[in-house]
Coordinates of C-alpha atoms in Angstrom, one line a residue:
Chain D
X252 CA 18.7 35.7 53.0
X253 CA 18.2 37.6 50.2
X254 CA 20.2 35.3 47.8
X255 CA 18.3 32.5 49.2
X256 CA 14.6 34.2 48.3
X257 CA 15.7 34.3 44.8
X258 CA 17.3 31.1 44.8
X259 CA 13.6 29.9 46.0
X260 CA 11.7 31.8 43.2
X261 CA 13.7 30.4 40.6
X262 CA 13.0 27.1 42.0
X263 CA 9.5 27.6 42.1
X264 CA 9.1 28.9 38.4
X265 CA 11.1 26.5 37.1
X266 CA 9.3 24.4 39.3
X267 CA 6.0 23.6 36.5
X268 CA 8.5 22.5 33.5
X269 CA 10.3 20.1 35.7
X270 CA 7.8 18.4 37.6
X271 CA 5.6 18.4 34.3
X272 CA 6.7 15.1 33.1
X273 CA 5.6 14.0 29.5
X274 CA 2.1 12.5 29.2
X275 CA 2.4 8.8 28.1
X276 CA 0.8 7.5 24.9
X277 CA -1.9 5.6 27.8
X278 CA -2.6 8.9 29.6
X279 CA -3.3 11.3 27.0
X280 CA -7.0 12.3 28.1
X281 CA -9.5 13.2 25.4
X282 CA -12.3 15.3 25.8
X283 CA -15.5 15.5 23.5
X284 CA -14.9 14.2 19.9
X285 CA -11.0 13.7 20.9
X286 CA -9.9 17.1 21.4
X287 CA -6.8 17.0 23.9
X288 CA -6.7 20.3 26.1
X289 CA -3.4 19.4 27.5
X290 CA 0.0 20.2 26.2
X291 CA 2.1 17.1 26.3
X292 CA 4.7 18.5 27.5
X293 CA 4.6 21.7 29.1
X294 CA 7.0 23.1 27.0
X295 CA 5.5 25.3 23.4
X296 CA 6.2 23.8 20.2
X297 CA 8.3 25.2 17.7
X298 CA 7.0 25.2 14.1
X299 CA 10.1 25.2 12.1
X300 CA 11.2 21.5 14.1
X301 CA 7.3 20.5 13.3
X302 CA 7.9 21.4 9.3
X303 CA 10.7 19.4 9.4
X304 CA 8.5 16.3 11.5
X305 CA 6.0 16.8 8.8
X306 CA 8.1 16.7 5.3
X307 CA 10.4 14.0 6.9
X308 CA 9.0 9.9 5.6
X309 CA 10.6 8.7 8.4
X310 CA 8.7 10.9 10.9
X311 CA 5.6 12.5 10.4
X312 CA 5.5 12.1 6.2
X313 CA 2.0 14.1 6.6
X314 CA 2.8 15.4 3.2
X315 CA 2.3 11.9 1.6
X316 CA -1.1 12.4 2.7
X317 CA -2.1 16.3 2.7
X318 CA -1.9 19.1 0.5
X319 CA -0.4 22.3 2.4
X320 CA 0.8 25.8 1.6
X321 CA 3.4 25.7 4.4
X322 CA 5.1 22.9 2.3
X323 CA 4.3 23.9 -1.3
X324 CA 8.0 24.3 -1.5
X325 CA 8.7 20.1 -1.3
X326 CA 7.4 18.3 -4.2
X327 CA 4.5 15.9 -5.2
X328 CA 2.5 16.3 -1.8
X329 CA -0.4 13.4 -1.9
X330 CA -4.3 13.9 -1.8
X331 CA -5.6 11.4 0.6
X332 CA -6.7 13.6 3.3
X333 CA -8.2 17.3 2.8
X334 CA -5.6 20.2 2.4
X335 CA -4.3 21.7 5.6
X336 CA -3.9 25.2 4.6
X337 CA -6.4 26.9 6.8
X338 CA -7.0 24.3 9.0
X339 CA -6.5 26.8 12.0
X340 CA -9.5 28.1 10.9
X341 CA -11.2 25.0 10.7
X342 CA -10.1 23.6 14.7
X343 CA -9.0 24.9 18.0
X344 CA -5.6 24.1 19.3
X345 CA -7.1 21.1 21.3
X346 CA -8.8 19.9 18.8
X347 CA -5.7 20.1 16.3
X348 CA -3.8 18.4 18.9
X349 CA -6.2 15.0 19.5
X350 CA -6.1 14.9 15.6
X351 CA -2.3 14.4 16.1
X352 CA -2.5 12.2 18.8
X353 CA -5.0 10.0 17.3
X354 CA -7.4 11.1 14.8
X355 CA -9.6 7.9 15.3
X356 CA -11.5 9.8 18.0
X357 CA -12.4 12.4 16.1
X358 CA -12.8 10.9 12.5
X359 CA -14.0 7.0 13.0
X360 CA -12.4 4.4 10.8
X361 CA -9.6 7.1 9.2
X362 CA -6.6 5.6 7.3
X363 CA -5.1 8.6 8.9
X364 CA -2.1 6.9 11.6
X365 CA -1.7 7.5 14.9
X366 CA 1.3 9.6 15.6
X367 CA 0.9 9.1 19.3
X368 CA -0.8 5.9 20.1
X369 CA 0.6 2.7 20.8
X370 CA -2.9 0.8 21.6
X371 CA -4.5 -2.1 18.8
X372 CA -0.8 -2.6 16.7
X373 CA -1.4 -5.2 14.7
X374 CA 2.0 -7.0 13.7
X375 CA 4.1 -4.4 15.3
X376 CA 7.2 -3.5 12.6
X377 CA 10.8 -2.4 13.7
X378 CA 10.2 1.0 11.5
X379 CA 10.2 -0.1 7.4
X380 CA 12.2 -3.0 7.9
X381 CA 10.1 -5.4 8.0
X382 CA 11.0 -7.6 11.1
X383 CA 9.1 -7.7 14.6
X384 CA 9.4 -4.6 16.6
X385 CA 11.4 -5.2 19.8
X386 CA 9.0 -3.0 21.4
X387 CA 6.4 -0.6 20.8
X388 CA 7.2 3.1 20.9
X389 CA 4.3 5.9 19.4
X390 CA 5.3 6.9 15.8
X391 CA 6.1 10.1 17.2
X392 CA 7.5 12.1 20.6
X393 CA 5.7 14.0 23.1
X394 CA 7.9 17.2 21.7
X395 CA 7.1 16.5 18.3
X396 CA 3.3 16.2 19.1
X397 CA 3.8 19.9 20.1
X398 CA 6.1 21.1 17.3
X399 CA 3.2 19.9 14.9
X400 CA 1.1 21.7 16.4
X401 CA 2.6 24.8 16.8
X402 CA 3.1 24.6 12.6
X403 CA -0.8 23.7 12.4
X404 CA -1.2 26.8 14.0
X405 CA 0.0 29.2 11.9
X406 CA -1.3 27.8 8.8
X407 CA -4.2 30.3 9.4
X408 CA -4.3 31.6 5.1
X409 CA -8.5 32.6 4.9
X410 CA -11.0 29.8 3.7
X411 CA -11.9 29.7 0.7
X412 CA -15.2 29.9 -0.5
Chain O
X97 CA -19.4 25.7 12.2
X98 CA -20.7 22.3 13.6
X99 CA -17.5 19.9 13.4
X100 CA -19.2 18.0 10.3
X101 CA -19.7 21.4 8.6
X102 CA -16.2 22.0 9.5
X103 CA -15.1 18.3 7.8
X104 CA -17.2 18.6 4.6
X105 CA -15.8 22.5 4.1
X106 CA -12.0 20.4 5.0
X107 CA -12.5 17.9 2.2
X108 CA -14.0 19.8 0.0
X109 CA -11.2 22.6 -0.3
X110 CA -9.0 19.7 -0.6
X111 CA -10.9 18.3 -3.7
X112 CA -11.5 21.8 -4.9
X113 CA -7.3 22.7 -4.5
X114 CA -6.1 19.2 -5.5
X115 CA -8.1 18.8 -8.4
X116 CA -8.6 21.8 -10.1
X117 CA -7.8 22.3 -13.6
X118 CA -6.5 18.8 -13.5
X119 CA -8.2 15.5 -15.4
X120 CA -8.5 13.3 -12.0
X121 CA -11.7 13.2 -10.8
X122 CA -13.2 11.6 -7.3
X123 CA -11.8 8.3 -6.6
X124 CA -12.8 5.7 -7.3
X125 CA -13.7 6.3 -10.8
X126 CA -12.0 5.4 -14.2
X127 CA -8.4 6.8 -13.5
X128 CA -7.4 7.1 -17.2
X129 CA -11.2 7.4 -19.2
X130 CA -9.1 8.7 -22.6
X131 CA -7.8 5.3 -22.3
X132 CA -9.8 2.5 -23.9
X133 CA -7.2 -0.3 -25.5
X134 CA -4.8 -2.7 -24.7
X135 CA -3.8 -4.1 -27.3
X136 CA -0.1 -6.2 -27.3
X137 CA 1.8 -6.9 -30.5
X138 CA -1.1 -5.4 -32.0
X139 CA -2.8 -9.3 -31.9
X140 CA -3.7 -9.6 -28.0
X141 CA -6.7 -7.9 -26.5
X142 CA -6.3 -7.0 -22.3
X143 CA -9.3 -6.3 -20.9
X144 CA -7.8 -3.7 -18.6
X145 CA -11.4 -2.6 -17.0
X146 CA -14.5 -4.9 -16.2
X147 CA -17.1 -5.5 -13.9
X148 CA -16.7 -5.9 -10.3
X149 CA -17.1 -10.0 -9.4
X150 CA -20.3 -10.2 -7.8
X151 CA -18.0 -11.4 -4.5
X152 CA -17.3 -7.6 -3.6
X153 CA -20.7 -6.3 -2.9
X154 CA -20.1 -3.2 -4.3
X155 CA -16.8 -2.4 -2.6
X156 CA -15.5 -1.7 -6.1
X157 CA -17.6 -0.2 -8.4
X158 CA -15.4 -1.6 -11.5
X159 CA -12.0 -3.5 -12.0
X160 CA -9.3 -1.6 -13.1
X161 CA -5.4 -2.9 -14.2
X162 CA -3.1 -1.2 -12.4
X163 CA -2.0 -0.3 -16.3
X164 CA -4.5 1.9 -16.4
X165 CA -3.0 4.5 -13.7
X166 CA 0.5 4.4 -15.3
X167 CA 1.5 7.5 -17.5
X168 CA 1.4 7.1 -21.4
X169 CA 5.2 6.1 -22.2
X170 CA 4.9 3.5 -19.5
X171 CA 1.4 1.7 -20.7
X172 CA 3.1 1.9 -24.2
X173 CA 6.5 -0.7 -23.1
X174 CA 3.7 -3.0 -22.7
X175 CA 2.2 -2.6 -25.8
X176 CA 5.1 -4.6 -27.9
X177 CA 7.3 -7.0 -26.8
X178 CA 10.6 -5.5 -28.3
X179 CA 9.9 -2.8 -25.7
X180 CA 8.7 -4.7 -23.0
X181 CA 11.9 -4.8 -20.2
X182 CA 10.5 -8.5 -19.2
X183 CA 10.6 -10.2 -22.5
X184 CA 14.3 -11.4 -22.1
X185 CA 13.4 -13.1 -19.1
X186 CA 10.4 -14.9 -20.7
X187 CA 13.2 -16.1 -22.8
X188 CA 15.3 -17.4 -20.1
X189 CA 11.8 -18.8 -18.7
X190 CA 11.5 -20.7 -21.9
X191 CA 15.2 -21.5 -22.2
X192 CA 14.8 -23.2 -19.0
X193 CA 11.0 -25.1 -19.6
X194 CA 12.6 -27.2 -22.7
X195 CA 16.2 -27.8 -20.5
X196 CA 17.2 -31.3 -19.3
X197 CA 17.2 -30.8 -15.5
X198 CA 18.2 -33.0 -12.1
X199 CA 18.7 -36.7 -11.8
X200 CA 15.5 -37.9 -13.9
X201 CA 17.2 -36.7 -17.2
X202 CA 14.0 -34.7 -18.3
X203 CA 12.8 -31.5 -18.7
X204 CA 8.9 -29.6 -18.2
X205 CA 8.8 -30.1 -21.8
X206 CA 9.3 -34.0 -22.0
X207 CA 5.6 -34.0 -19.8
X208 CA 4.3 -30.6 -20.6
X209 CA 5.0 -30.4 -24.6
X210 CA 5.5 -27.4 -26.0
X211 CA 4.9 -24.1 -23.0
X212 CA 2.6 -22.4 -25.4
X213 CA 0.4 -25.4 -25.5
X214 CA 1.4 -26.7 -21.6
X215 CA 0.9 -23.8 -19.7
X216 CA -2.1 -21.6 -22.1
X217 CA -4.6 -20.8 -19.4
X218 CA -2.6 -21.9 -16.3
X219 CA -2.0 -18.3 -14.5
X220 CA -5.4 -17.5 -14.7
X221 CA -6.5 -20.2 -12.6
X222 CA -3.8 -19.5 -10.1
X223 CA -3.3 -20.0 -7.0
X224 CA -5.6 -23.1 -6.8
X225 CA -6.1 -26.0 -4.3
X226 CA -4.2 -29.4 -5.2
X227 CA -5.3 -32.7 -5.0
X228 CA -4.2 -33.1 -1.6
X229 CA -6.5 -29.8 -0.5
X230 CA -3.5 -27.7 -0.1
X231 CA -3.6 -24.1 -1.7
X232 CA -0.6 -23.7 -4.1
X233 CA 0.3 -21.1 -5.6
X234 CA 2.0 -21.6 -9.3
X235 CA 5.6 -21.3 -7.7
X236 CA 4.6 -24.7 -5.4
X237 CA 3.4 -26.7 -8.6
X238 CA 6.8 -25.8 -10.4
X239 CA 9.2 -26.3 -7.3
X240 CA 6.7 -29.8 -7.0
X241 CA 7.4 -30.9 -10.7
X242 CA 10.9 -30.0 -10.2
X243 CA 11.7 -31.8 -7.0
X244 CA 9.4 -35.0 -7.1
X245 CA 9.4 -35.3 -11.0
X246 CA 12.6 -34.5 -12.4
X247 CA 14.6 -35.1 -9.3
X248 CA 15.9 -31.6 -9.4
X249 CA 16.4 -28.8 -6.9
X250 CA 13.8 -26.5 -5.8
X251 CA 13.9 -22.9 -7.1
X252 CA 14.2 -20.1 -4.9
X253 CA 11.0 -18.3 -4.4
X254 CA 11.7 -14.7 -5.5
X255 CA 15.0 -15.4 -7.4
X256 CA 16.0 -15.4 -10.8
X257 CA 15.4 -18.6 -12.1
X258 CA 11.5 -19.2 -10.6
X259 CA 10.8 -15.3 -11.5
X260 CA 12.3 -16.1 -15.5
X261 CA 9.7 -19.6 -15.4
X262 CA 6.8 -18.2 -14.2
X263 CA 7.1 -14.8 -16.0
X264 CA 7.4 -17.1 -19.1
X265 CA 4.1 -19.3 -18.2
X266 CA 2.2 -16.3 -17.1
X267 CA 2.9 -15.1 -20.8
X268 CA 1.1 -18.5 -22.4
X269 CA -2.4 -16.9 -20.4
X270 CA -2.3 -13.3 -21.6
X271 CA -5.7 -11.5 -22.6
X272 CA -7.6 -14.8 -21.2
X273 CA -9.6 -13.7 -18.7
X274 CA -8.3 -14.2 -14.8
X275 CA -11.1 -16.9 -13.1
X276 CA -9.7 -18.5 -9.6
X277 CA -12.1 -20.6 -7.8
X278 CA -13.0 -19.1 -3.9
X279 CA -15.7 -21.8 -3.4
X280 CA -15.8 -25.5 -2.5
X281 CA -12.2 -26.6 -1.5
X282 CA -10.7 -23.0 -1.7
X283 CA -13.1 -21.2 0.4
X284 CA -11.5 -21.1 3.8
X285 CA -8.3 -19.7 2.3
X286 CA -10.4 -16.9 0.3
X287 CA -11.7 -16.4 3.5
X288 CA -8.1 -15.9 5.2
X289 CA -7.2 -13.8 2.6
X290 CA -10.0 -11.5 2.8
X291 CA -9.4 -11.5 6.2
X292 CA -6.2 -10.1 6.0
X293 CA -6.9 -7.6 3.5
X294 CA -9.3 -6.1 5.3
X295 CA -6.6 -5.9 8.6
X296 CA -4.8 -3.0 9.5
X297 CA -1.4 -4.0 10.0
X298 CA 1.4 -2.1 11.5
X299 CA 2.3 0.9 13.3
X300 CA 0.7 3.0 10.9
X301 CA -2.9 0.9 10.7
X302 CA -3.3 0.2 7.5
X303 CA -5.0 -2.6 5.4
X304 CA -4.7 -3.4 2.0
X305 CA -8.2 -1.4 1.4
X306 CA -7.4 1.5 3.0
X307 CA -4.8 2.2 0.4
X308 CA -6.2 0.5 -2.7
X309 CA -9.7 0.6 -1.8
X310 CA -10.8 3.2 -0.1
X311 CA -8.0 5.8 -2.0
X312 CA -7.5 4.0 -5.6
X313 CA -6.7 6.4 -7.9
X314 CA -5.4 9.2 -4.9
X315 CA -2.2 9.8 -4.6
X316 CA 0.1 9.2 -1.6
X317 CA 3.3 11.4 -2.2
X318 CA 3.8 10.8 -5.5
X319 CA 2.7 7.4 -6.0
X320 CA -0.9 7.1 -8.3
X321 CA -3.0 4.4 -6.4
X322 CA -4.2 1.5 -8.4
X323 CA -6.4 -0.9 -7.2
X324 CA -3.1 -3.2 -6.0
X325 CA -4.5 -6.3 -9.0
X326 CA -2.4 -8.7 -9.8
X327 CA -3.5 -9.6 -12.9
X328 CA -0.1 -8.3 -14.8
X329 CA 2.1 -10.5 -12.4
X330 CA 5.2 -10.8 -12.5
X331 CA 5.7 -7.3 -12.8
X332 CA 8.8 -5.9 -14.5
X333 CA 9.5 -2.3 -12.2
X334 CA 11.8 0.2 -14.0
X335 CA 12.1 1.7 -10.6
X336 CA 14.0 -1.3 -9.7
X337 CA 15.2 -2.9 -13.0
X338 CA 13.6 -6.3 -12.0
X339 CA 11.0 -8.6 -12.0
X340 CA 9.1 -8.5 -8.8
X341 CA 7.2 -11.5 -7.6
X342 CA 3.4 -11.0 -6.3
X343 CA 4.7 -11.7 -2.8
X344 CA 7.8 -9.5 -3.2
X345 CA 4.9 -6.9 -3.5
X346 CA 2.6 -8.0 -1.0
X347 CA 5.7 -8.5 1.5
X348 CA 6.7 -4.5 0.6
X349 CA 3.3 -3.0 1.1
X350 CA 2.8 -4.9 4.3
X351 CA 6.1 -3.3 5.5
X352 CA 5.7 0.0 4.3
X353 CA 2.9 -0.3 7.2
X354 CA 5.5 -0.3 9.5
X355 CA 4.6 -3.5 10.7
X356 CA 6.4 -7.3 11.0
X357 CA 5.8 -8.2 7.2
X358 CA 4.7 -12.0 6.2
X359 CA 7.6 -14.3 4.7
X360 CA 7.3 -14.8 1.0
X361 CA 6.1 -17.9 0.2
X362 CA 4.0 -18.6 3.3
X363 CA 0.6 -20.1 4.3
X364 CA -0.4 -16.3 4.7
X365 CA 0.6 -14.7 1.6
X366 CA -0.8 -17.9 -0.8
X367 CA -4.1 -16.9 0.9
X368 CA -4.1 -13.4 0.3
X369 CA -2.9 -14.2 -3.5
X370 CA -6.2 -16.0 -3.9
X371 CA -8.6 -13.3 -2.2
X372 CA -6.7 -10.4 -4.5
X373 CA -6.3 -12.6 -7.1
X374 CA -10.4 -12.9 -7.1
X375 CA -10.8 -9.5 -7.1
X376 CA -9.7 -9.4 -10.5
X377 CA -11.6 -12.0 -11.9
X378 CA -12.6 -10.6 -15.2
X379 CA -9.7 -8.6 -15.9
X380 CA -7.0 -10.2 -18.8
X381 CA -4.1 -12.1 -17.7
X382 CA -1.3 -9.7 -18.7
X383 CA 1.8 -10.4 -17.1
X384 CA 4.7 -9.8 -17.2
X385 CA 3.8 -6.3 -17.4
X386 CA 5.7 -2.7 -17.1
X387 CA 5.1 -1.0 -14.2
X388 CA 6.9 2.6 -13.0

């Protein structure tokens, strides 16, 4: 009896993660000015896997883009979008994590991609190869959504003036 | 903070950390202003910066070479000929132009004359309609004079021996200033072209503007922006030790969208030749030029 009652609890807190199945590119709701309350997952991000998403070109490459002190170590970042350094100043986590899903709600008309959007593809390419995609899968994964996130958040370094 | 005020203070920390103590300025502006000649063999004036053709309505303020964002040593190959990486294949251009060829027994120089002569002033008209109301680019005239006029095979679009010809008649146009017609005739395929460069291809949604327009003179990684001309076509890129063709270029950019690039040669790439190819109107013929 007893064994069972735990055997229960255990179901029932693990019961959230399971059932929580990962939001679709076509479900992601978006509140006011594309801010996206909901994790995508259910599970918390880890920072150090959303470095690597963001310094990889074949993932995330936001440093061909952005300026940021939690990747001053990789060289020649580029200077298209602002510097990200205290940009968890700047939004709240909901708001960080529509920009990653797609930043067109919040800034209209950005060259800034889509990492989790597969709506409006022109053209569709198979990666940088060139041909036709076979079919059309978001730049990035639910789980990598979150782990960019979770390194958005801790670059928290003060404003400057 | 409002979520503009939270933008503007964004963008400008970005400007203020990006730029400081450095010469680069907002974009848009003269990438290189120290910079004021191009000057090849010491007897050819480029005009490497001029006004924007009334045609873009202010989308570009002024017309810049893509010289003009390359760093000193690489401006300077292009300065003399004995240092310019492309100059052998001019030779094997010309080498070719004056060589007996397929079952007619002549060469471009038994109707041309001599290239210098022939060909002065042809790449800056190009691509252009033909008299059947086709747009050609200069590859379709050559591969036309080969195959109906000297009874010889066509060249390969972006392989040696087309690359060594037209890198050799580009040469014939340089410092005359680049003039292809959009009107009459050639309209509808300026207007495809501007079509497409204003279309944001690809996974990552991105048009030809919102990397050479909007962010000339940014940098993405480590790459300096130009304004994507093609006025110093064909291009000789240390990078890659080779010529590259103005649709070897146009079919690399499209990819590096991440999207199902356009085949080289095509209806779709002629027509965006013409519309980029306008946007330089005014700048110097200048190919084959030295790029990074």
């Amino acid at each position: 009896m007893r064994k069972l009652f735990v055997l229960c609890t255990a179901g029932m807190v693990m019961l959230p993660s399971v059932l929580a199945a990962e939001t679709a590119p076509g479900d992601v709701v978006f509140g006011d000015l594309g801010a996206v309350e909901e994790s995508l997952t259910g599970t918390a991000g880890n920072a150090e896997a959303g470095l690597e998403v963001a310094t990889t070109r074949s993932l995330g490459n936001c440093l061909a883009c952005h300026v940021a002190e939690g990747w001053a170590h990789m060289p020649l970042p580029g200077n298209i979008g602002p510097a990200l350094t205290s940009v968890a100043h700047r939004y709240t986590e909901a708001e960080l994590r529509g920009i990653l899903i797609n930043s067109k709600h919040m800034f209209e008309g950005t060259v800034m991609p889509s990492f989790y959007n597969v709506d409006d593809i022109i053209r569709p390419g198979d990666g940088y190869t060139g041909k036709a995609a076979t079919s059309v899968e978001p730049l990035l994964s639910a789980q990598q959504i979150e782990d960019l996130l979770a390194l958005l958040q801790t670059f928290d370094e003060p404003e400057e003036e | 903070m409002t979520l503009r005020a939270k933008m503007a203070a964004g963008l400008a920390m970005a400007t203020a950390l990006v730029f400081a103590g450095s010469a680069q300025a907002e974009p848009n502006i003269d990438p290189n202003p120290d910079v004021t000649e191009l000057v090849i063999n010491g007897e050819i004036p480029i005009t490497i910066r001029a006004p924007a053709p009334d045609h873009l309505d202010g989308a570009l303020p002024e017309i810049y070479s893509g010289w003009l964002y390359r760093d000193a040593s690489t401006r300077e190959m292009e300065m003399d000929d004995f240092e310019n990486p492309a100059m052998p294949f001019v030779d094997a251009g010309i080498e070719a132009w004056n060589a007996v060829d397929g079952s007619e027994g002549k060469s471009c120089a038994d109707c041309h004359g001599a290239i210098e002569e022939g060909m002065a002033g042809v790449r800056a008209v190009m691509p252009k309609v033909n008299e059947a109301g086709a747009l050609w680019s200069m590859e379709d005239y050559i591969n036309d004079c080969r195959v109906n006029r000297m009874g010889a095979e066509a060249y390969d679009w972006d392989k040696q021996p087309m690359k060594n010809i037209t890198a050799a008649i580009a040469a014939q146009s340089r410092g005359m200033p680049v003039n292809v017609a959009i009107d009459g005739a050639a309209a509808p395929y300026w207007e495809q072209g501007r079509e497409m460069y204003y279309t944001r291809y690809g996974k990552l949604q991105l048009s030809c503007a919102s990397c050479h327009q909007e962010n000339n003179n940014n940098f993405i990684r480590g790459d300096h922006l130009s304004q994507g001309q093609i006025n110093g076509f064909p291009v000789y890129r240390l990078k890659q030790s080779a010529l590259v063709t103005i649709h070897n270029r146009f079919y690399g950019c499209v990819r590096d969208t991440q999207a199902e690039s356009f085949a080289k040669g095509g209806d779709e790439l002629r027509a965006l030749e013409l519309y980029v190819a306008s946007r330089g109107n005014g700048l110097s013929v200048e190919g084959p030029s030295v790029r990074p």
